Amino acid sequence: MLIVEDHSGIRKLLRMALEFRDFDVIGACDGDEARAMAEMHRPDIVLLDNMTFSTLKLLETIERLERIA
């Protein structure tokens, strides 16, 4: 699972909660890092904080992540 969240504390809390439930979790702080992590790790699930992005950047990031999948 890839978590994309710009606030490190929230990202860490989500990661700890999900790892406690036996998910393999990686994190990214923005769209560029998310795309790089997705290419390297090929996550089955992406949890994306839409407040991290402007609308256009959000759509662009989603489209690029879909192409990676």
CSV table of N, CA, C and O in Angstrom, one decimal:
chain,number,residue,atom,x,y,z
A,1,MET,N,0.8,-1.2,0.0
A,1,MET,CA,0.0,0.0,0.0
A,1,MET,C,0.9,1.2,0.0
A,1,MET,O,1.9,1.3,0.7
A,2,LEU,N,0.5,2.2,-0.8
A,2,LEU,CA,1.2,3.5,-0.9
A,2,LEU,C,0.4,4.5,-0.3
A,2,LEU,O,-0.8,4.7,-0.7
A,3,ILE,N,0.9,5.2,0.7
A,3,ILE,CA,0.2,6.4,1.3
A,3,ILE,C,0.8,7.7,0.8
A,3,ILE,O,2.0,7.8,1.0
A,4,VAL,N,0.0,8.5,0.3
A,4,VAL,CA,0.5,9.8,-0.2
A,4,VAL,C,-0.1,10.9,0.7
A,4,VAL,O,-1.3,11.2,0.6
A,5,GLU,N,0.7,11.5,1.5
A,5,GLU,CA,0.2,12.5,2.5
A,5,GLU,C,1.4,13.4,2.8
A,5,GLU,O,2.5,13.0,3.1
A,6,ASP,N,1.1,14.7,2.7
A,6,ASP,CA,2.1,15.7,2.9
A,6,ASP,C,2.5,16.0,4.4
A,6,ASP,O,3.6,16.4,4.6
A,7,HIS,N,1.6,15.7,5.3
A,7,HIS,CA,1.9,15.8,6.7
A,7,HIS,C,2.6,14.5,7.2
A,7,HIS,O,1.9,13.5,7.3
A,8,SER,N,3.8,14.7,7.6
A,8,SER,CA,4.6,13.5,8.1
A,8,SER,C,4.0,12.8,9.3
A,8,SER,O,4.0,11.5,9.3
A,9,GLY,N,3.4,13.5,10.2
A,9,GLY,CA,2.8,12.9,11.4
A,9,GLY,C,1.6,12.0,11.0
A,9,GLY,O,1.4,10.9,11.5
A,10,ILE,N,0.7,12.5,10.1
A,10,ILE,CA,-0.4,11.8,9.6
A,10,ILE,C,0.0,10.5,8.9
A,10,ILE,O,-0.5,9.4,9.1
A,11,ARG,N,1.0,10.7,8.0
A,11,ARG,CA,1.6,9.6,7.2
A,11,ARG,C,2.1,8.5,8.2
A,11,ARG,O,1.8,7.3,8.0
A,12,LYS,N,2.8,8.9,9.2
A,12,LYS,CA,3.4,8.0,10.2
A,12,LYS,C,2.3,7.3,10.9
A,12,LYS,O,2.3,6.0,11.1
A,13,LEU,N,1.2,8.0,11.4
A,13,LEU,CA,0.1,7.4,12.1
A,13,LEU,C,-0.6,6.3,11.2
A,13,LEU,O,-0.9,5.2,11.7
A,14,LEU,N,-0.9,6.7,10.0
A,14,LEU,CA,-1.5,5.8,9.1
A,14,LEU,C,-0.7,4.5,8.8
A,14,LEU,O,-1.2,3.4,8.8
A,15,ARG,N,0.6,4.8,8.6
A,15,ARG,CA,1.5,3.7,8.4
A,15,ARG,C,1.5,2.7,9.6
A,15,ARG,O,1.4,1.5,9.4
A,16,MET,N,1.6,3.2,10.8
A,16,MET,CA,1.7,2.4,12.0
A,16,MET,C,0.4,1.6,12.1
A,16,MET,O,0.4,0.4,12.4
A,17,ALA,N,-0.8,2.2,11.9
A,17,ALA,CA,-2.1,1.6,12.0
A,17,ALA,C,-2.2,0.4,11.0
A,17,ALA,O,-2.7,-0.6,11.3
A,18,LEU,N,-1.8,0.7,9.8
A,18,LEU,CA,-1.9,-0.3,8.7
A,18,LEU,C,-0.9,-1.4,8.9
A,18,LEU,O,-1.2,-2.6,8.6
A,19,GLU,N,0.3,-1.1,9.3
A,19,GLU,CA,1.3,-2.1,9.5
A,19,GLU,C,0.9,-3.0,10.7
A,19,GLU,O,1.1,-4.2,10.7
A,20,PHE,N,0.2,-2.5,11.7
A,20,PHE,CA,-0.4,-3.3,12.8
A,20,PHE,C,-1.3,-4.3,12.2
A,20,PHE,O,-1.5,-5.4,12.8
A,21,ARG,N,-2.0,-4.0,11.2
A,21,ARG,CA,-3.0,-4.9,10.5
A,21,ARG,C,-2.3,-5.7,9.4
A,21,ARG,O,-3.0,-6.3,8.6
A,22,ASP,N,-1.0,-5.8,9.4
A,22,ASP,CA,-0.2,-6.6,8.5
A,22,ASP,C,-0.2,-6.2,7.1
A,22,ASP,O,0.1,-7.0,6.2
A,23,PHE,N,-0.4,-4.9,6.8
A,23,PHE,CA,-0.2,-4.3,5.5
A,23,PHE,C,1.3,-4.0,5.3
A,23,PHE,O,1.9,-3.5,6.2
A,24,ASP,N,1.8,-4.2,4.1
A,24,ASP,CA,3.1,-3.6,3.8
A,24,ASP,C,2.9,-2.2,3.3
A,24,ASP,O,2.1,-2.0,2.3
A,25,VAL,N,3.5,-1.2,3.9
A,25,VAL,CA,3.2,0.2,3.6
A,25,VAL,C,4.4,0.9,3.3
A,25,VAL,O,5.5,0.8,3.9
A,26,ILE,N,4.3,1.8,2.2
A,26,ILE,CA,5.3,2.7,1.9
A,26,ILE,C,4.7,4.1,1.8
A,26,ILE,O,3.4,4.2,1.7
A,27,GLY,N,5.4,5.1,2.0
A,27,GLY,CA,4.9,6.5,2.1
A,27,GLY,C,5.5,7.4,1.1
A,27,GLY,O,6.7,7.3,0.7
A,28,ALA,N,4.8,8.5,0.7
A,28,ALA,CA,5.3,9.5,-0.1
A,28,ALA,C,4.6,10.8,0.3
A,28,ALA,O,3.5,10.8,0.8
A,29,CYS,N,5.4,11.9,0.1
A,29,CYS,CA,4.9,13.2,0.6
A,29,CYS,C,4.3,14.1,-0.5
A,29,CYS,O,3.6,15.1,-0.2
A,30,ASP,N,4.5,13.7,-1.8
A,30,ASP,CA,3.9,14.5,-2.9
A,30,ASP,C,3.7,13.6,-4.1
A,30,ASP,O,4.1,12.4,-4.1
A,31,GLY,N,3.2,14.2,-5.2
A,31,GLY,CA,2.9,13.4,-6.4
A,31,GLY,C,4.2,12.8,-7.1
A,31,GLY,O,4.2,11.7,-7.6
A,32,ASP,N,5.2,13.6,-7.1
A,32,ASP,CA,6.5,13.1,-7.7
A,32,ASP,C,7.0,11.9,-7.0
A,32,ASP,O,7.4,11.0,-7.6
A,33,GLU,N,7.1,12.0,-5.7
A,33,GLU,CA,7.6,10.9,-4.9
A,33,GLU,C,6.6,9.7,-5.0
A,33,GLU,O,7.1,8.6,-5.1
A,34,ALA,N,5.4,10.0,-5.1
A,34,ALA,CA,4.4,8.9,-5.2
A,34,ALA,C,4.6,8.1,-6.5
A,34,ALA,O,4.6,6.9,-6.5
A,35,ARG,N,4.8,8.8,-7.6
A,35,ARG,CA,5.0,8.2,-8.9
A,35,ARG,C,6.3,7.3,-8.8
A,35,ARG,O,6.3,6.2,-9.3
A,36,ALA,N,7.4,7.9,-8.3
A,36,ALA,CA,8.6,7.1,-8.2
A,36,ALA,C,8.5,5.9,-7.3
A,36,ALA,O,8.9,4.8,-7.7
A,37,MET,N,7.8,6.0,-6.2
A,37,MET,CA,7.6,4.9,-5.3
A,37,MET,C,6.7,3.8,-6.0
A,37,MET,O,6.9,2.6,-5.8
A,38,ALA,N,5.7,4.3,-6.7
A,38,ALA,CA,4.8,3.3,-7.4
A,38,ALA,C,5.5,2.6,-8.5
A,38,ALA,O,5.3,1.4,-8.6
A,39,GLU,N,6.4,3.2,-9.2
A,39,GLU,CA,7.2,2.5,-10.2
A,39,GLU,C,8.1,1.5,-9.6
A,39,GLU,O,8.3,0.4,-10.1
A,40,MET,N,8.7,1.8,-8.4
A,40,MET,CA,9.6,0.9,-7.8
A,40,MET,C,8.9,-0.3,-7.1
A,40,MET,O,9.4,-1.4,-7.1
A,41,HIS,N,7.8,0.0,-6.4
A,41,HIS,CA,7.2,-1.0,-5.5
A,41,HIS,C,5.9,-1.6,-6.1
A,41,HIS,O,5.4,-2.6,-5.5
A,42,ARG,N,5.3,-1.0,-7.1
A,42,ARG,CA,4.0,-1.5,-7.6
A,42,ARG,C,3.0,-1.8,-6.6
A,42,ARG,O,2.6,-3.0,-6.4
A,43,PRO,N,2.5,-0.9,-5.8
A,43,PRO,CA,1.5,-1.2,-4.7
A,43,PRO,C,0.2,-1.6,-5.3
A,43,PRO,O,-0.2,-1.2,-6.4
A,44,ASP,N,-0.5,-2.4,-4.5
A,44,ASP,CA,-1.8,-2.9,-4.9
A,44,ASP,C,-2.9,-1.8,-4.6
A,44,ASP,O,-3.9,-1.7,-5.2
A,45,ILE,N,-2.6,-1.0,-3.6
A,45,ILE,CA,-3.5,0.1,-3.2
A,45,ILE,C,-2.8,1.4,-3.0
A,45,ILE,O,-1.7,1.4,-2.5
A,46,VAL,N,-3.4,2.5,-3.4
A,46,VAL,CA,-2.8,3.8,-3.2
A,46,VAL,C,-3.9,4.6,-2.4
A,46,VAL,O,-5.0,4.8,-2.8
A,47,LEU,N,-3.4,5.1,-1.2
A,47,LEU,CA,-4.3,6.0,-0.4
A,47,LEU,C,-3.8,7.4,-0.6
A,47,LEU,O,-2.6,7.7,-0.2
A,48,LEU,N,-4.6,8.2,-1.2
A,48,LEU,CA,-4.1,9.5,-1.7
A,48,LEU,C,-4.9,10.7,-1.0
A,48,LEU,O,-6.1,10.7,-1.0
A,49,ASP,N,-4.1,11.5,-0.3
A,49,ASP,CA,-4.7,12.7,0.3
A,49,ASP,C,-5.0,13.8,-0.7
A,49,ASP,O,-4.1,14.4,-1.2
A,50,ASN,N,-6.3,14.0,-1.1
A,50,ASN,CA,-6.6,14.9,-2.1
A,50,ASN,C,-6.3,16.4,-1.7
A,50,ASN,O,-6.2,17.2,-2.5
A,51,MET,N,-6.1,16.6,-0.4
A,51,MET,CA,-5.8,18.0,0.1
A,51,MET,C,-4.4,18.4,-0.2
A,51,MET,O,-4.0,19.5,-0.1
A,52,THR,N,-3.6,17.4,-0.5
A,52,THR,CA,-2.2,17.6,-0.8
A,52,THR,C,-1.9,18.3,-2.1
A,52,THR,O,-0.9,18.9,-2.3
A,53,PHE,N,-2.9,18.2,-3.0
A,53,PHE,CA,-2.7,18.6,-4.4
A,53,PHE,C,-3.7,19.7,-4.8
A,53,PHE,O,-4.8,19.7,-4.3
A,54,SER,N,-3.3,20.4,-5.8
A,54,SER,CA,-4.3,21.2,-6.5
A,54,SER,C,-5.1,20.3,-7.4
A,54,SER,O,-4.7,19.1,-7.6
A,55,THR,N,-6.3,20.7,-7.9
A,55,THR,CA,-7.1,19.8,-8.6
A,55,THR,C,-6.4,19.2,-9.9
A,55,THR,O,-6.5,18.0,-10.1
A,56,LEU,N,-5.7,20.1,-10.6
A,56,LEU,CA,-5.0,19.7,-11.8
A,56,LEU,C,-3.9,18.7,-11.5
A,56,LEU,O,-3.7,17.7,-12.1
A,57,LYS,N,-3.1,19.0,-10.4
A,57,LYS,CA,-2.0,18.1,-10.0
A,57,LYS,C,-2.6,16.8,-9.5
A,57,LYS,O,-2.0,15.7,-9.8
A,58,LEU,N,-3.7,16.8,-8.8
A,58,LEU,CA,-4.3,15.5,-8.4
A,58,LEU,C,-4.7,14.7,-9.6
A,58,LEU,O,-4.4,13.5,-9.6
A,59,LEU,N,-5.4,15.2,-10.6
A,59,LEU,CA,-5.8,14.5,-11.7
A,59,LEU,C,-4.6,13.9,-12.5
A,59,LEU,O,-4.6,12.8,-12.9
A,60,GLU,N,-3.6,14.8,-12.6
A,60,GLU,CA,-2.3,14.4,-13.3
A,60,GLU,C,-1.7,13.2,-12.6
A,60,GLU,O,-1.2,12.2,-13.2
A,61,THR,N,-1.6,13.3,-11.3
A,61,THR,CA,-1.0,12.2,-10.5
A,61,THR,C,-1.8,10.9,-10.6
A,61,THR,O,-1.2,9.9,-10.8
A,62,ILE,N,-3.1,11.0,-10.5
A,62,ILE,CA,-3.9,9.8,-10.6
A,62,ILE,C,-3.7,9.2,-12.0
A,62,ILE,O,-3.6,8.0,-12.1
A,63,GLU,N,-3.7,10.0,-13.1
A,63,GLU,CA,-3.5,9.5,-14.4
A,63,GLU,C,-2.2,8.8,-14.5
A,63,GLU,O,-2.1,7.7,-15.1
A,64,ARG,N,-1.1,9.4,-14.0
A,64,ARG,CA,0.2,8.7,-14.1
A,64,ARG,C,0.3,7.4,-13.2
A,64,ARG,O,0.9,6.5,-13.7
A,65,LEU,N,-0.4,7.4,-12.1
A,65,LEU,CA,-0.4,6.2,-11.3
A,65,LEU,C,-1.2,5.1,-12.0
A,65,LEU,O,-0.8,3.9,-11.9
A,66,GLU,N,-2.2,5.5,-12.7
A,66,GLU,CA,-3.0,4.5,-13.4
A,66,GLU,C,-2.1,3.9,-14.6
A,66,GLU,O,-2.2,2.7,-14.8
A,67,ARG,N,-1.3,4.7,-15.2
A,67,ARG,CA,-0.5,4.2,-16.3
A,67,ARG,C,0.6,3.2,-15.7
A,67,ARG,O,1.0,2.3,-16.4
A,68,ILE,N,1.0,3.5,-14.5
A,68,ILE,CA,2.0,2.6,-13.9
A,68,ILE,C,1.4,1.2,-13.6
A,68,ILE,O,2.1,0.2,-13.8
A,69,ALA,N,0.2,1.2,-13.2
A,69,ALA,CA,-0.5,0.0,-12.8
A,69,ALA,C,-0.7,-0.8,-14.0
A,69,ALA,O,-0.6,-1.9,-14.2
